Coordinates of C-alpha atoms in Angstrom, one line a residue:
Chain K
M1047 CA 110.2 120.2 77.6
N1048 CA 111.3 122.6 80.4
G1049 CA 114.5 121.8 82.3
E1050 CA 112.9 121.8 85.7
K1051 CA 110.3 119.3 84.9
G1052 CA 113.2 117.1 83.5
E1053 CA 115.0 117.5 86.8
A1054 CA 112.1 116.3 89.0
A1055 CA 111.6 113.2 86.6
A1056 CA 115.3 112.6 86.7
T1057 CA 115.4 112.4 90.6
C1058 CA 112.3 110.0 90.4
M1059 CA 114.2 107.8 87.7
R1060 CA 117.4 107.7 89.6
L1061 CA 115.5 106.6 92.6
L1062 CA 113.9 103.7 90.5
V1063 CA 117.1 102.8 88.9
T1064 CA 118.8 102.5 92.2
L1065 CA 116.1 100.4 93.7
G1066 CA 116.3 98.2 90.5
E1067 CA 120.0 97.8 90.9
L1068 CA 119.5 96.8 94.6
F1069 CA 117.0 94.1 93.7
E1070 CA 118.7 93.0 90.5
A1071 CA 115.8 93.9 88.2
D1072 CA 116.9 93.6 84.5
R1073 CA 114.4 96.4 83.3
M1074 CA 111.6 98.7 84.0
I1075 CA 108.0 97.9 83.2
P1076 CA 104.9 100.2 82.9
I1077 CA 102.5 100.4 85.6
T1078 CA 98.8 101.3 85.5
S1079 CA 98.3 102.8 88.9
A1080 CA 99.9 103.8 92.0
H1081 CA 99.0 104.4 95.7
V1082 CA 101.2 106.7 98.0
S1083 CA 101.6 106.6 101.6
G1084 CA 103.4 108.9 103.9
V1085 CA 100.8 111.6 103.6
S1086 CA 100.1 112.4 107.3
Y1087 CA 102.3 115.4 108.6
K1088 CA 102.5 113.6 111.8
N1089 CA 104.5 110.6 110.0
I1090 CA 106.5 112.5 107.5
G1091 CA 107.2 115.8 109.3
T1092 CA 108.8 118.9 107.9
A1093 CA 111.4 116.7 106.0
G1094 CA 108.8 115.1 104.1
L1095 CA 106.8 118.2 103.5
E1096 CA 109.8 119.9 102.1
L1097 CA 110.8 117.1 99.8
L1098 CA 107.2 117.0 98.5
E1099 CA 107.1 120.7 98.0
E1100 CA 110.5 120.6 96.1
L1101 CA 109.3 117.8 93.8
A1102 CA 106.0 119.6 93.1
G1103 CA 107.8 122.8 92.6
K1104 CA 110.2 121.3 90.1
G1105 CA 107.1 120.1 88.0
A1106 CA 106.9 116.4 88.9
K1107 CA 103.5 115.1 87.4
V1108 CA 102.1 111.6 88.0
Q1109 CA 101.6 109.7 84.6
V1110 CA 98.9 107.2 86.1
K1111 CA 95.9 107.1 88.3
T1112 CA 97.4 107.7 91.8
T1113 CA 95.5 107.8 95.1
L1114 CA 96.9 108.9 98.7
N1115 CA 96.8 107.2 102.1
P1116 CA 94.9 108.8 104.9
T1117 CA 96.2 112.2 106.3
G1118 CA 96.3 113.3 109.9
M1119 CA 92.9 114.8 110.1
D1120 CA 89.4 114.9 108.5
F1121 CA 89.4 117.9 106.2
F1122 CA 85.7 118.9 107.0
K1123 CA 85.7 118.0 110.8
W1124 CA 89.3 118.7 112.1
R1125 CA 88.2 121.6 114.4
E1126 CA 85.3 119.6 115.7
V1127 CA 87.6 116.7 116.9
G1128 CA 90.4 119.0 118.2
V1129 CA 93.1 119.2 115.8
K1130 CA 95.4 122.0 116.3
E1131 CA 95.6 124.9 113.9
E1132 CA 99.4 124.5 113.3
F1133 CA 99.0 120.9 112.4
A1134 CA 96.1 121.6 110.0
R1135 CA 98.3 124.1 108.2
E1136 CA 101.2 121.9 107.6
Q1137 CA 98.9 119.0 106.6
L1138 CA 96.9 121.2 104.0
R1139 CA 100.5 122.1 102.5
I1140 CA 101.3 118.4 102.1
V1141 CA 98.1 117.7 100.3
E1142 CA 98.4 120.7 98.2
A1143 CA 101.9 119.5 97.1
F1144 CA 100.4 116.2 96.1
R1145 CA 97.6 117.9 94.2
K1146 CA 100.0 119.8 92.2
M1147 CA 101.6 116.7 91.1
G1148 CA 98.3 115.5 90.0
L1149 CA 97.5 112.9 92.7
L1150 CA 93.7 112.4 93.3
E1151 CA 92.4 113.6 96.6
E1152 CA 91.2 110.2 97.7
L1153 CA 92.9 110.0 101.0
T1154 CA 92.3 106.6 102.1
C1155 CA 93.8 103.2 102.8
I1156 CA 91.1 101.5 100.9
P1157 CA 91.8 102.9 97.3
Y1158 CA 90.2 99.9 95.6
E1159 CA 87.0 101.1 97.0
A1160 CA 87.7 104.6 96.1
G1161 CA 88.1 104.4 92.2
N1162 CA 91.6 102.9 92.1
R1163 CA 90.9 99.1 91.6
P1164 CA 93.4 97.4 89.6
S1165 CA 92.4 94.2 87.7
A1166 CA 94.1 90.7 87.9
G1167 CA 97.6 90.8 86.1
E1168 CA 97.9 94.6 86.1
H1169 CA 101.4 95.9 87.3
V1170 CA 101.1 98.7 89.8
A1171 CA 103.2 100.4 92.4
W1172 CA 101.4 100.6 95.8
A1173 CA 102.5 101.5 99.1
E1174 CA 100.4 101.2 102.4
S1175 CA 100.8 97.6 103.6
S1176 CA 97.1 96.6 104.0
A1177 CA 96.1 98.2 100.6
L1178 CA 99.1 96.4 98.6
A1179 CA 98.3 93.1 100.4
Y1180 CA 94.7 93.5 99.2
A1181 CA 95.8 94.4 95.6
N1182 CA 98.1 91.5 95.3
S1183 CA 95.9 88.8 97.2
V1184 CA 92.2 89.7 96.5
L1185 CA 92.5 91.6 93.3
G1186 CA 95.4 89.7 91.7
A1187 CA 97.1 93.0 90.7
R1188 CA 100.9 92.8 91.1
T1189 CA 102.9 95.3 93.4
N1190 CA 105.9 95.1 95.6
R1191 CA 105.9 96.6 99.1
E1192 CA 106.6 100.1 98.0
S1193 CA 107.5 103.0 100.4
G1194 CA 105.5 106.3 99.9
I1195 CA 108.4 107.8 98.1
S1196 CA 109.2 104.9 95.8
A1197 CA 105.4 104.7 94.8
L1198 CA 105.4 108.4 94.1
A1199 CA 108.6 108.1 91.9
S1200 CA 107.1 105.2 90.1
A1201 CA 103.7 107.3 89.5
A1202 CA 105.8 110.2 88.3
V1203 CA 107.9 108.0 85.6
G1204 CA 105.0 105.5 85.0
R1205 CA 107.1 102.6 85.3
T1206 CA 108.6 100.4 88.2
P1207 CA 111.6 98.0 88.3
Y1208 CA 110.6 94.5 87.2
Y1209 CA 111.5 92.4 90.5
G1210 CA 110.0 90.7 93.4
L1211 CA 106.0 90.1 93.2
H1212 CA 105.9 91.5 89.6
L1213 CA 107.5 88.0 88.6
D1214 CA 105.4 84.9 88.6
E1215 CA 107.8 82.6 90.3
N1216 CA 107.8 85.0 93.6
R1217 CA 104.0 84.5 93.8
A1218 CA 103.9 80.9 94.6
P1219 CA 103.2 80.0 98.3
T1220 CA 105.9 79.2 100.6
L1221 CA 103.8 78.4 103.7
L1222 CA 100.6 76.3 104.1
V1223 CA 98.2 77.5 106.7
Q1224 CA 95.5 75.4 108.0
A1225 CA 92.8 77.7 109.5
P1226 CA 90.4 76.9 112.3
P1227 CA 86.9 76.2 111.0
E1228 CA 84.0 78.6 110.8
L1229 CA 85.6 82.0 111.5
E1230 CA 83.1 84.6 110.8
D1231 CA 83.8 88.1 112.5
P1232 CA 86.2 90.4 110.8
L1233 CA 88.1 90.6 114.1
E1234 CA 88.9 86.7 113.8
F1235 CA 90.3 87.3 110.4
S1236 CA 92.4 90.1 111.8
A1237 CA 93.8 87.8 114.4
L1238 CA 94.3 85.0 112.1
G1239 CA 96.4 87.5 109.8
Y1240 CA 98.2 89.0 112.7
F1241 CA 99.2 85.5 114.0
I1242 CA 100.5 84.3 110.6
G1243 CA 102.5 87.6 110.1
Q1244 CA 103.9 87.3 113.6
N1245 CA 105.2 83.6 112.8
F1246 CA 106.1 84.0 109.3
G1247 CA 106.6 87.5 108.4
R1248 CA 108.2 86.9 105.0
A1249 CA 106.1 84.1 103.8
V1250 CA 103.7 83.8 100.9
P1251 CA 100.8 81.8 102.7
L1252 CA 98.4 79.6 101.2
I1253 CA 95.5 79.4 103.6
R1254 CA 93.1 76.4 103.8
G1255 CA 90.0 75.9 105.7
L1256 CA 88.3 79.2 105.0
K1257 CA 84.9 78.7 103.2
T1258 CA 83.4 81.9 102.5
V1259 CA 85.0 85.2 103.6
R1260 CA 83.5 88.6 102.8
P1261 CA 85.6 91.4 101.3
E1262 CA 85.9 93.0 104.9
G1263 CA 87.2 89.7 106.1
L1264 CA 89.9 89.5 103.5
K1265 CA 90.8 93.1 104.1
A1266 CA 91.2 92.5 107.9
L1267 CA 93.1 89.3 107.2
G1268 CA 95.8 91.0 104.9
A1269 CA 96.0 94.0 107.2
G1270 CA 96.9 91.7 110.1
M1271 CA 99.6 90.0 108.4
A1272 CA 101.0 93.1 107.0
A1273 CA 101.2 94.8 110.3
S1274 CA 102.8 92.1 112.5
G1275 CA 105.0 90.8 109.5
A1276 CA 106.1 91.9 106.0
V1277 CA 103.5 89.6 104.0
A1278 CA 102.5 91.4 100.9
L1279 CA 100.8 88.4 99.2
Y1280 CA 98.6 85.6 100.5
H1281 CA 96.2 83.1 98.8
V1282 CA 93.1 81.7 100.2
E1283 CA 92.1 78.3 98.7
G1284 CA 88.9 78.4 96.7
L1285 CA 88.7 82.2 97.2
T1286 CA 91.5 84.4 96.1
P1287 CA 92.2 84.6 92.2
E1288 CA 95.5 83.0 92.0
A1289 CA 95.1 80.2 94.7
H1290 CA 94.0 77.6 92.1
R1291 CA 97.4 77.9 90.3
F1292 CA 99.0 76.5 93.5
S1293 CA 96.5 74.2 95.1
E1294 CA 97.6 71.0 93.1
K1295 CA 101.2 71.4 93.8
P1296 CA 103.0 68.7 95.9
L1297 CA 103.2 70.1 99.5
G1298 CA 106.6 68.7 100.2
G1299 CA 108.6 72.0 100.0
W1300 CA 106.2 74.2 102.0
E1301 CA 106.5 75.2 105.6
R1302 CA 103.3 74.5 107.6
L1303 CA 101.3 76.2 110.1
R1304 CA 98.3 75.0 112.0
V1305 CA 96.2 77.6 113.5
D1306 CA 93.8 76.8 116.4
R1307 CA 91.0 79.2 117.9
K1308 CA 93.1 79.4 121.1
D1309 CA 96.0 80.7 118.9
L1310 CA 93.6 83.5 117.9
E1311 CA 92.3 84.2 121.3
E1312 CA 95.9 84.4 122.7
T1313 CA 96.6 86.7 119.8
L1314 CA 93.9 89.2 120.8
R1315 CA 94.7 88.8 124.5
K1316 CA 98.5 89.9 124.2
L1317 CA 97.5 92.8 121.9
S1318 CA 94.9 94.1 124.5
C1319 CA 96.1 96.2 127.5
G1320 CA 93.3 95.1 129.5
A1321 CA 91.9 98.4 130.7
E1322 CA 88.4 96.7 130.8
G1323 CA 85.7 99.3 130.4
G1324 CA 87.8 102.4 130.9
Y1325 CA 88.2 103.4 127.3
D1326 CA 88.5 107.1 126.2
C1327 CA 87.3 106.2 122.7
V1328 CA 86.2 103.4 120.5
F1329 CA 87.9 103.5 117.2
L1330 CA 86.5 101.6 114.2
G1331 CA 87.7 101.9 110.5
C1332 CA 91.3 100.4 110.4
P1333 CA 91.5 99.7 107.5
H1334 CA 88.8 102.1 106.5
Y1335 CA 85.3 100.8 106.6
S1336 CA 83.4 99.8 103.6
L1337 CA 79.7 100.9 102.8
R1338 CA 78.6 97.5 104.1
Q1339 CA 80.5 97.9 107.3
L1340 CA 79.0 101.2 108.0
E1341 CA 75.6 99.8 107.2
R1342 CA 76.4 97.3 109.8
L1343 CA 77.3 99.8 112.4
T1344 CA 74.4 101.8 111.7
S1345 CA 71.8 99.0 112.3
K1346 CA 73.7 98.4 115.7
V1347 CA 73.6 102.2 116.9
R1348 CA 70.5 103.5 115.3
G1349 CA 68.1 104.9 118.0
R1350 CA 70.7 104.2 120.8
R1351 CA 72.8 106.7 122.9
L1352 CA 76.6 106.3 122.9
R1353 CA 78.0 107.7 126.1
R1354 CA 81.6 107.4 125.0
R1355 CA 83.3 108.8 121.9
L1356 CA 83.0 106.5 119.0
W1357 CA 84.9 107.4 116.0
V1358 CA 84.8 105.3 112.7
C1359 CA 87.0 106.2 109.7
T1360 CA 86.2 105.6 106.0
S1361 CA 87.0 107.2 102.6
R1362 CA 85.4 110.3 101.1
K1363 CA 83.7 108.2 98.4
V1364 CA 82.2 105.7 100.9
Y1365 CA 81.2 108.8 103.2
E1366 CA 79.5 110.4 100.6
E1367 CA 77.4 107.2 99.7
A1368 CA 76.8 106.6 103.5
E1369 CA 75.7 110.1 104.0
R1370 CA 73.2 109.7 101.0
R1371 CA 71.7 106.7 102.7
G1372 CA 71.4 108.1 106.0
Y1373 CA 74.1 106.2 107.8
V1374 CA 76.1 109.2 108.7
A1375 CA 73.2 110.8 110.3
A1376 CA 72.1 107.8 112.2
I1377 CA 75.6 107.2 113.8
E1378 CA 76.2 110.8 114.5
E1379 CA 72.6 111.1 116.1
A1380 CA 73.6 108.3 118.4
G1381 CA 76.7 110.2 119.5
G1382 CA 79.3 108.7 117.1
V1383 CA 81.5 110.7 114.7
V1384 CA 82.0 109.6 111.2
L1385 CA 85.5 110.8 109.8
R1386 CA 86.9 110.8 106.3
D1387 CA 90.5 111.4 105.1
T1388 CA 92.1 110.2 108.2
C1389 CA 92.8 107.4 110.6
M1390 CA 93.5 107.6 114.3
I1391 CA 96.9 106.0 114.1
V1392 CA 98.3 108.7 111.6
S1393 CA 96.6 111.6 113.4
P1394 CA 97.8 113.6 116.4
T1395 CA 95.6 111.3 118.7
E1396 CA 98.1 111.9 121.6
E1397 CA 97.1 115.4 121.6
L1398 CA 93.4 115.0 121.7
G1399 CA 93.2 113.8 125.3
I1400 CA 92.9 110.1 124.5
D1401 CA 94.8 107.5 126.4
T1402 CA 92.8 104.3 126.0
V1403 CA 91.0 102.9 122.8
L1404 CA 88.9 99.9 122.1
T1405 CA 89.1 98.8 118.5
D1406 CA 88.2 96.0 116.2
S1407 CA 91.6 95.8 114.3
C1408 CA 94.8 94.1 115.3
K1409 CA 96.7 96.3 113.0
A1410 CA 95.4 99.3 114.9
A1411 CA 96.0 97.7 118.4
H1412 CA 99.5 97.0 117.0
Y1413 CA 100.3 100.6 116.2
F1414 CA 98.7 102.6 119.0
P1415 CA 101.1 102.1 121.8
S1416 CA 104.2 103.1 119.5
L1417 CA 102.6 105.7 117.4
C1418 CA 100.1 107.3 119.5
R1419 CA 101.3 106.5 122.9
V1420 CA 97.7 105.2 123.6
K1421 CA 96.8 101.9 125.2
A1422 CA 94.7 99.6 123.2
S1423 CA 92.2 96.7 123.5
L1424 CA 90.4 94.4 121.1
G1425 CA 86.7 93.7 120.9
T1426 CA 84.4 92.6 118.0
L1427 CA 82.2 95.4 116.7
D1428 CA 79.4 94.2 119.0
A1429 CA 81.8 94.6 121.9
C1430 CA 82.8 97.9 120.6
V1431 CA 79.3 99.3 120.4
E1432 CA 78.3 97.9 123.9
A1433 CA 81.4 99.4 125.4
A1434 CA 80.4 102.9 123.7
V1435 CA 76.9 102.5 125.3
R1436 CA 77.9 101.7 128.6
R1437 CA 78.7 104.5 131.1
Chain O
M1220 CA 150.9 103.6 105.7
R1221 CA 148.7 100.7 105.0
T1222 CA 146.1 101.1 102.1
L1223 CA 143.3 98.7 101.3
T1224 CA 141.4 98.6 98.1
L1225 CA 137.9 97.0 98.3
R1226 CA 135.4 96.4 95.4
G1227 CA 131.8 96.7 95.9
R1228 CA 128.4 97.2 94.3
K1229 CA 127.8 100.8 93.4
L1230 CA 124.2 101.9 94.0
V1231 CA 124.4 105.6 94.0
G1232 CA 127.4 106.8 92.0
G1233 CA 129.6 109.6 93.0
L1234 CA 133.1 110.5 94.2
A1235 CA 133.5 111.3 97.9
E1236 CA 136.3 111.0 100.5
G1237 CA 136.2 111.5 104.2
V1238 CA 136.9 110.0 107.7
A1239 CA 135.2 106.9 108.4
L1240 CA 132.7 106.3 111.3
V1241 CA 131.8 102.6 111.7
T1242 CA 129.3 100.7 113.6
K1243 CA 128.3 97.0 113.5
Q1244 CA 124.5 98.1 114.5
P1245 CA 121.8 99.0 112.0
I1246 CA 120.8 102.6 111.7
S1247 CA 117.2 104.1 111.9
F1248 CA 117.7 107.5 110.5
F1249 CA 113.9 108.3 111.4
G1250 CA 114.1 109.0 115.2
G1251 CA 117.6 107.8 115.3
V1252 CA 119.5 110.8 114.0
K1253 CA 118.7 114.5 114.5
P1254 CA 118.0 116.0 111.0
E1255 CA 119.3 119.4 111.9
T1256 CA 122.7 118.4 113.3
G1257 CA 123.4 114.7 112.1
L1258 CA 123.9 113.7 115.8
V1259 CA 122.9 110.1 116.6
V1260 CA 120.3 110.0 119.4
E1261 CA 119.0 106.5 119.5
R1262 CA 119.2 105.5 123.1
G1263 CA 121.7 102.6 123.6
H1264 CA 123.2 102.7 120.0
E1265 CA 126.9 102.6 119.6
L1266 CA 127.0 105.9 118.0
Q1267 CA 124.9 107.6 120.5
G1268 CA 126.1 111.1 120.9
K1269 CA 128.5 111.0 117.8
S1270 CA 127.8 113.0 114.8
I1271 CA 127.6 111.4 111.3
R1272 CA 128.0 114.8 109.5
G1273 CA 130.5 114.7 106.9
K1274 CA 131.8 111.2 107.7
V1275 CA 131.9 108.4 105.5
L1276 CA 129.3 106.3 107.4
V1277 CA 129.9 102.4 107.6
F1278 CA 127.1 100.1 108.9
P1279 CA 125.4 97.0 108.2
H1280 CA 122.0 98.2 106.6
G1281 CA 119.1 100.5 107.7
K1282 CA 116.3 99.7 110.1
G1283 CA 113.0 101.1 111.2
S1284 CA 110.6 103.4 109.3
T1285 CA 110.7 104.2 105.7
V1286 CA 110.2 107.8 106.6
G1287 CA 114.1 107.4 107.3
S1288 CA 114.5 108.3 103.6
Y1289 CA 113.1 111.8 104.2
T1290 CA 115.4 112.2 107.0
L1291 CA 118.4 111.6 104.8
Y1292 CA 117.0 114.1 102.5
A1293 CA 116.6 116.7 105.6
L1294 CA 120.2 116.0 106.7
A1295 CA 121.3 116.6 103.2
K1296 CA 119.5 120.0 102.9
Q1297 CA 121.0 120.9 106.3
G1298 CA 124.6 120.1 105.3
A1299 CA 124.5 117.4 108.0
A1300 CA 124.7 114.3 106.0
P1301 CA 127.4 111.8 105.6
R1302 CA 129.6 112.1 102.7
A1303 CA 129.1 108.7 101.6
I1304 CA 127.5 105.4 102.9
V1305 CA 129.0 102.0 102.9
N1306 CA 126.7 99.2 103.8
L1307 CA 127.2 95.5 104.3
E1308 CA 124.0 95.0 102.4
T1309 CA 121.6 97.8 101.9
E1310 CA 117.9 98.0 101.7
P1311 CA 115.4 100.5 100.4
I1312 CA 115.2 102.9 103.2
I1313 CA 118.9 103.8 102.6
A1314 CA 119.0 103.3 98.9
V1315 CA 116.1 105.6 98.3
G1316 CA 117.5 108.3 100.7
C1317 CA 120.8 108.2 99.1
A1318 CA 119.2 108.4 95.4
L1319 CA 117.2 111.3 96.5
T1320 CA 120.2 113.2 97.8
G1321 CA 123.0 111.9 95.5
I1322 CA 124.9 110.7 98.5
P1323 CA 127.2 108.0 97.1
L1324 CA 126.0 104.5 98.2
V1325 CA 128.2 101.3 98.0
D1326 CA 127.5 97.6 99.5
R1327 CA 128.5 94.0 98.9
L1328 CA 132.2 94.7 99.2
N1329 CA 134.4 91.8 98.6
K1330 CA 135.6 92.1 102.1
D1331 CA 133.6 92.6 105.3
P1332 CA 133.7 96.5 105.7
L1333 CA 132.7 96.3 109.3
E1334 CA 135.9 94.2 109.9
V1335 CA 138.4 95.9 107.7
I1336 CA 137.4 99.6 108.0
D1337 CA 137.8 101.2 111.4
T1338 CA 136.6 104.5 112.7
G1339 CA 139.2 107.2 111.8
D1340 CA 140.4 105.5 108.7
Y1341 CA 140.5 107.8 105.6
V1342 CA 138.1 106.3 103.0
K1343 CA 137.8 107.4 99.2
I1344 CA 134.9 106.3 97.2
L1345 CA 135.3 106.1 93.5
E1346 CA 132.8 106.3 90.9
D1347 CA 132.6 102.4 90.0
G1348 CA 132.0 101.5 93.5
T1349 CA 135.8 101.0 94.6
V1350 CA 136.5 101.9 98.0
E1351 CA 140.0 102.9 99.0
V1352 CA 140.8 102.8 102.6
R1353 CA 143.9 104.6 104.2
K1354 CA 144.3 103.0 107.7
S1355 CA 144.6 105.3 110.6
L1356 CA 148.0 105.2 112.5
A1357 CA 146.2 105.4 115.7

């Protein structure tokens, strides 16, 4: 083994040992996959780029299947949407450094729909709050809330310190949530999640009262919770894989939260800037849209003419399939743009002449003002499409 | 001259010594400290306008974006990093930044470092997490 490769691995190991000591882990355990955030040049800047190039230069290599979060631009259409040359150059360097270390060029916040889908009980090291909430809660895999760099270090070593949500006892609910009946639209689940996270940011919620929730609803629920709070795991009674383990427990020790429809309306109202109708752009795909969501969008815009910008983000894999099925063409013929590898929140939106955005995601509305200096409002997919059609 | 010996939890080991810079406010390295100079730029922060370069930096814990770990890395590359960090109770942003750069990091001292260490004291960090404080006469 060459000495330099040893040096990068040693740095990664030192990082993991430090975290292990911080959280009083008694050992390291093997992981089966990793997902790394901190990929956009807008987020990590020159400091992050230099660190990644140094690690790549010293021969760091991932030992497990590892995917990447969205970057600051669509790798195929960045010129088309107005991303500047200088930004693109640095962004390409970042992804090149990751590629050298063996990470897969799946640049998405839904890696579980892009070939990185751990099974129940698998130990993994995932960053990206919405993705790791999905892995823990919906897939039943086990991960802590990793940062981009700790997930990368775990990938390079193939191990993670054994603490937190890797342990059975920390996966039990601490909060019982009674949800309002008959939620259906993903925006309602997004608001429910956001409301829970806002009130109990460190809880493991067990949610009652939801009958059927589609994957996009669960995705929105977890993304909301992880944006307003630090919730990394939730259970939905009758739906998620670990919920049954806890349903029979006495309820004495849990905190309780009853959510009414008016709490959700209030949540949406508070997150909206109120620039009714004056939106520069409609943004969909936070987290990245699934194939089914793109299909739904296609059915709503097919044959219509969008008069405002409508951008929808997804993963490369989903894009390819959507292209094959004609969804991309239908959306773009109507005047929309389907983007992959990116997300408006982590792209240089503030340089693209966008001041107000309408979106169907509480997570996006939460981050737009601080990360993009953009005002945001919330609406269902239907409302978003209608706003894009109106002049 | 008064000298104190404190015992803490060593998270990143190493020998270091220097003049203390103490704040009771958490620090966000990302956006809060200029990576080129080590100057604290967070508006309204107790240390705003002061440099952390070459200091033994004493504060409760980190806050803000996890990108703060990269900022510590950038500071170290520029030679503008603190010599060591003493936290009340640290968290992953600081721990990761120190592990990447080898900046010694100690927390959970047997006495509250924010009470017993003052800016200007001379502080020595030993390999095992012992913190020796020589009180400033000022």
